[in-house]
Short mmCIF file of C-alpha atoms in Angstrom, two decimals:
data_model
loop_
_atom_site.label_atom_id
_atom_site.label_comp_id
_atom_site.label_asym_id
_atom_site.label_seq_id
_atom_site.Cartn_x
_atom_site.Cartn_y
_atom_site.Cartn_z
CA MET A 5 4.54 -38.83 34.07
CA THR A 6 8.15 -38.35 31.95
CA ASN A 7 7.41 -39.24 28.26
CA PRO A 8 10.45 -42.06 27.38
CA THR A 9 10.62 -40.30 24.16
CA ARG A 10 11.48 -37.08 25.27
CA ARG A 11 13.93 -38.56 27.91
CA TRP A 12 15.59 -40.74 24.98
CA TYR A 13 15.87 -37.74 22.86
CA HIS A 14 17.72 -35.48 25.81
CA ARG A 15 20.13 -38.57 26.12
CA SER A 16 21.18 -38.70 22.68
CA VAL A 17 21.89 -34.91 22.36
CA PRO A 18 25.69 -34.24 23.16
CA SER A 19 26.53 -32.04 25.94
CA ASP A 20 29.28 -30.36 24.33
CA THR A 21 28.60 -28.66 20.67
CA THR A 22 31.41 -27.28 18.32
CA ASP A 23 30.83 -24.34 16.56
CA PHE A 24 31.68 -25.26 12.92
CA ARG A 25 31.27 -23.24 9.86
CA PHE A 26 31.94 -24.33 6.50
CA PRO A 27 34.18 -23.69 4.39
CA GLY A 28 35.99 -22.92 7.58
CA PRO A 29 39.13 -20.16 7.88
CA TRP A 30 41.56 -22.32 5.53
CA LEU A 31 39.57 -22.94 2.84
CA SER A 32 38.28 -19.19 2.53
CA GLY A 33 41.32 -17.79 3.44
CA LEU A 34 43.34 -20.12 0.79
CA SER A 35 40.47 -19.54 -1.87
CA LEU A 36 40.33 -15.80 -1.50
CA ALA A 37 43.85 -15.07 -1.81
CA VAL A 38 44.70 -17.71 -4.40
CA ALA A 39 41.47 -17.76 -7.01
CA PRO A 40 41.69 -14.58 -8.10
CA ILE A 41 45.69 -15.25 -8.50
CA LEU A 42 45.10 -18.04 -10.68
CA LEU A 43 42.52 -16.47 -12.99
CA LEU A 44 44.20 -13.34 -13.48
CA ALA A 45 47.34 -15.45 -14.07
CA GLY A 46 45.17 -17.29 -17.30
CA THR A 47 43.86 -14.19 -18.24
CA LEU A 48 47.03 -12.84 -18.97
CA LEU A 49 48.20 -15.59 -20.44
CA ARG A 50 46.20 -15.52 -23.16
CA LEU A 51 46.14 -11.70 -23.41
CA GLY A 52 48.08 -11.57 -27.16
CA THR A 53 45.42 -13.77 -28.60
CA PRO A 54 42.45 -12.16 -30.63
CA PHE A 55 39.17 -13.08 -28.61
CA PHE A 56 36.77 -14.85 -30.56
CA PHE A 57 36.99 -18.45 -30.84
CA PRO A 58 38.30 -19.07 -34.55
CA HIS A 59 41.46 -17.10 -33.00
CA GLN A 60 41.95 -18.65 -30.00
CA LEU A 61 41.98 -22.55 -31.67
CA ALA A 62 44.50 -20.63 -34.39
CA GLY A 63 46.36 -19.52 -31.06
CA TYR A 64 46.39 -23.06 -29.35
CA ASP A 65 47.89 -24.67 -32.75
CA ARG A 66 50.62 -22.20 -32.80
CA HIS A 67 51.20 -22.35 -29.30
CA PRO A 68 49.64 -25.20 -27.75
CA ALA A 69 51.90 -24.97 -24.44
CA LEU A 70 50.83 -21.91 -23.72
CA MET A 71 47.42 -21.73 -24.73
CA SER A 72 46.91 -24.93 -22.58
CA ALA A 73 48.20 -22.95 -19.67
CA ALA A 74 46.45 -19.94 -20.05
CA TYR A 75 43.10 -22.04 -19.81
CA ALA A 76 44.31 -24.50 -17.49
CA THR A 77 44.94 -21.96 -15.24
CA PHE A 78 42.05 -19.89 -15.43
CA LEU A 79 40.02 -23.22 -14.94
CA ALA A 80 41.51 -23.91 -11.57
CA GLY A 81 41.18 -20.55 -10.43
CA VAL A 82 37.14 -21.12 -11.34
CA ILE A 83 36.94 -24.12 -9.44
CA THR A 84 38.84 -22.90 -6.39
CA LEU A 85 36.89 -19.58 -6.06
CA TRP A 86 33.39 -21.38 -4.70
CA PRO A 87 35.03 -21.22 -1.10
CA ALA A 88 35.45 -17.40 -1.17
CA VAL A 89 32.51 -16.56 -2.45
CA LEU A 90 30.89 -18.24 0.52
CA ALA A 91 32.76 -16.79 2.87
CA VAL A 92 32.08 -13.58 1.53
CA ALA A 93 28.14 -14.17 1.65
CA ALA A 94 28.46 -15.25 4.94
CA ARG A 95 29.85 -12.08 6.01
CA VAL A 96 27.42 -10.22 3.95
CA GLY A 97 24.95 -12.52 5.29
CA ALA A 98 25.25 -11.30 9.03
CA THR A 99 23.45 -8.01 8.19
CA ARG A 100 22.12 -8.33 4.55
CA PRO A 101 21.27 -11.92 4.42
CA ARG A 102 18.90 -11.34 1.02
CA TRP A 103 22.09 -9.87 -0.64
CA ALA A 104 24.21 -12.51 0.33
CA ALA A 105 21.77 -15.56 -0.36
CA GLY A 106 20.85 -13.83 -3.71
CA GLY A 107 24.55 -12.98 -4.99
CA ALA A 108 25.74 -15.82 -3.87
CA ALA A 109 23.75 -18.30 -5.62
CA LEU A 110 23.85 -16.63 -8.91
CA VAL A 111 27.53 -16.29 -8.91
CA LEU A 112 28.18 -20.13 -7.91
CA LEU A 113 25.71 -20.71 -10.76
CA GLY A 114 27.93 -18.90 -12.90
CA LEU A 115 30.53 -20.54 -11.69
CA PHE A 116 29.27 -23.77 -12.55
CA ALA A 117 28.61 -22.64 -15.95
CA ARG A 118 32.47 -21.88 -17.05
CA SER A 119 33.40 -24.67 -15.86
CA PHE A 120 30.96 -26.35 -18.50
CA HIS A 121 32.30 -24.25 -21.18
CA TYR A 122 36.26 -24.89 -19.88
CA GLY A 123 35.36 -28.56 -20.88
CA VAL A 124 34.35 -28.03 -23.77
CA ASP A 125 37.34 -25.82 -24.78
CA THR A 126 39.27 -28.83 -23.50
CA PHE A 127 37.72 -31.08 -26.10
CA ALA A 128 37.72 -28.11 -28.67
CA PHE A 129 41.48 -28.00 -28.33
CA SER A 130 41.58 -32.21 -28.71
CA LEU A 131 40.12 -31.81 -32.30
CA VAL A 132 42.58 -29.49 -33.35
CA ASP A 133 45.06 -31.93 -32.52
CA SER A 134 43.41 -34.49 -33.99
CA ALA A 135 41.59 -33.48 -36.69
CA GLY A 136 43.10 -29.52 -37.55
CA VAL A 137 42.33 -26.45 -36.66
CA GLY A 138 39.45 -25.97 -39.70
CA ALA A 139 37.29 -29.22 -38.45
CA ALA A 140 37.76 -27.72 -34.95
CA THR A 141 36.42 -24.19 -35.81
CA SER A 142 33.92 -25.64 -37.62
CA ALA A 143 32.44 -27.83 -34.67
CA VAL A 144 32.70 -24.78 -32.37
CA ALA A 145 30.66 -22.86 -34.78
CA GLN A 146 27.86 -25.65 -35.06
CA TYR A 147 27.87 -25.78 -31.07
CA TYR A 148 27.18 -21.48 -31.02
CA THR A 149 24.38 -22.05 -33.03
CA HIS A 150 22.74 -25.05 -30.90
CA PRO A 151 24.47 -24.16 -27.26
CA GLU A 152 23.43 -26.23 -24.24
CA TYR A 153 20.34 -24.43 -23.01
CA VAL A 154 20.81 -25.66 -19.45
CA VAL A 155 24.11 -23.80 -19.14
CA ALA A 156 23.08 -21.17 -21.32
CA SER A 157 20.53 -19.96 -19.24
CA LEU A 158 22.80 -19.30 -16.42
CA ASP A 159 25.26 -16.83 -17.94
CA ALA A 160 23.01 -13.78 -17.00
CA GLY A 161 23.34 -15.49 -13.72
CA ILE A 162 27.14 -14.68 -13.21
CA MET A 163 27.26 -11.32 -14.39
CA ALA A 164 23.92 -10.15 -12.24
CA GLY A 165 25.59 -12.13 -9.28
CA TRP A 166 28.52 -10.39 -8.92
CA VAL A 167 26.75 -7.01 -8.97
CA VAL A 168 24.15 -8.26 -5.96
CA LEU A 169 27.34 -9.66 -3.95
CA ALA A 170 29.16 -6.59 -4.54
CA ALA A 171 26.19 -4.38 -3.37
CA GLY A 172 25.79 -6.77 -0.24
CA CYS A 173 29.18 -6.05 0.48
CA TYR A 174 28.89 -2.15 0.33
CA LEU A 175 25.58 -2.44 2.03
CA SER A 176 26.67 -4.63 4.97
CA ARG A 177 30.49 -2.74 5.49
CA THR A 178 32.36 -6.18 4.31
CA MET A 179 34.36 -3.67 2.06
CA GLY A 180 34.77 0.16 1.23
CA ALA A 181 33.17 1.92 -1.75
CA VAL A 182 36.29 1.25 -3.87
CA ARG A 183 36.85 -2.52 -3.25
CA SER A 184 32.84 -3.27 -3.57
CA VAL A 185 33.21 -1.46 -6.89
CA ALA A 186 36.45 -3.61 -8.01
CA LEU A 187 34.30 -6.65 -6.95
CA ALA A 188 31.20 -5.61 -9.26
CA LEU A 189 33.46 -4.89 -12.37
CA MET A 190 33.63 -9.66 -12.82
CA ALA A 191 30.04 -8.40 -13.87
CA GLY A 192 31.68 -7.30 -17.28
CA LEU A 193 33.89 -10.39 -17.67
CA MET A 194 32.66 -12.53 -20.53
CA ILE A 195 31.33 -16.21 -20.17
CA GLY A 196 30.93 -18.56 -23.25
CA VAL A 197 33.09 -21.37 -24.79
CA LEU A 198 36.45 -20.32 -26.07
CA LYS A 199 36.32 -16.70 -25.00
CA GLY A 200 39.69 -15.06 -24.58
CA SER A 201 41.39 -12.14 -23.08
CA THR A 202 40.97 -8.47 -23.46
CA VAL A 203 42.09 -5.52 -21.56
CA ALA A 204 38.88 -5.20 -20.05
CA SER A 205 39.33 -8.68 -19.06
CA VAL A 206 42.19 -8.08 -17.21
CA VAL A 207 40.83 -4.99 -15.46
CA GLU A 208 37.69 -6.99 -14.61
CA VAL A 209 39.64 -9.98 -12.99
CA ALA A 210 41.99 -7.29 -11.50
CA GLY A 211 38.96 -5.95 -9.70
CA LEU A 212 38.32 -9.63 -7.74
CA ALA A 213 41.51 -9.57 -6.81
CA VAL A 214 41.34 -5.96 -5.33
CA ALA A 215 38.15 -7.26 -3.37
CA PHE A 216 39.17 -11.06 -2.25
CA VAL A 217 43.07 -10.70 -1.76
CA PRO A 218 43.39 -8.76 0.98
CA LEU A 219 40.71 -10.25 2.76
CA GLY A 220 41.96 -13.81 2.15
CA VAL A 221 45.12 -12.47 3.92
CA ARG A 222 43.74 -11.40 6.83
CA THR A 223 41.50 -14.24 7.14
CA LEU A 224 44.88 -16.81 6.80
CA ALA A 225 46.57 -14.32 9.54
CA THR A 226 43.91 -14.64 12.42
CA ALA A 227 43.26 -18.47 11.44
CA PRO A 228 43.99 -21.26 13.84
CA ARG A 229 47.36 -22.88 13.42
CA PRO A 230 46.42 -26.57 11.45
CA ARG A 231 47.36 -29.52 13.46
CA LEU A 232 50.70 -31.06 11.88
CA VAL A 233 49.38 -34.42 10.99
CA VAL A 234 46.80 -32.47 8.55
CA ALA A 235 49.62 -30.10 7.21
CA VAL A 236 51.82 -32.95 6.38
CA ALA A 237 49.16 -34.89 4.69
CA VAL A 238 48.15 -32.18 2.41
CA VAL A 239 50.85 -32.65 0.00
CA PRO A 240 50.82 -36.25 -0.57
CA LEU A 241 46.91 -36.26 -0.88
CA ALA A 242 47.40 -33.64 -3.77
CA VAL A 243 50.18 -35.63 -5.24
CA PHE A 244 47.45 -38.80 -5.12
CA ALA A 245 44.79 -36.78 -6.71
CA VAL A 246 47.20 -35.74 -9.81
CA VAL A 247 48.72 -39.24 -10.14
CA PHE A 248 45.06 -40.79 -9.77
CA GLY A 249 43.30 -38.46 -12.15
CA GLN A 250 45.81 -38.86 -15.00
CA LEU A 251 45.32 -42.58 -14.98
CA GLY A 252 41.69 -41.82 -15.79
#
């Protein structure tokens, strides 16, 4: 006798399935190619200002447009980096799943931490505008004595994560030795509130670009062409998102 429940289940399963993989070639390729460039541009824009937070706040007071652009560009790179991390982890995971899962998880947790820190940075810059450099410096100094413990606990994750992911890239032959080492350099990029740039920071972020950008270019070159309606809709949707966000 046929089980009616089993018969209903088989009828509900679609006959044709799509090989769907997230984030897909276009999102992955754009992230791999663009996010490291944004991070590098933000790093270079604030290179002339000393590294520690009092100097960063003073630098913003002297050159608000430049420092705002530097921090905003770096933040844009942080936000847009996650599809690249997932894409690389998927490649590594085909043969080295534990290295892929561990490295990607730690790196993504670190990206959350960086995003939180840049929220604090933005608020500190607004304090410079409203209350002056002295008040903003005192406020950030007080934060450093009592950092948000949930986020502070993630700081080590992003440093270890890049090393684990880079090792997975090498072991899985996703990248060669040079690009894997270049990727591992990101472990040295300092994390925290109002961290400026040094020559070492430029080298570390440049290493990310060396590792990710060629892979992004290859991914985009082999990606299927998007539908015209999707391509046309991207620009107005982006404009709407910016305007809507500014309206608050």
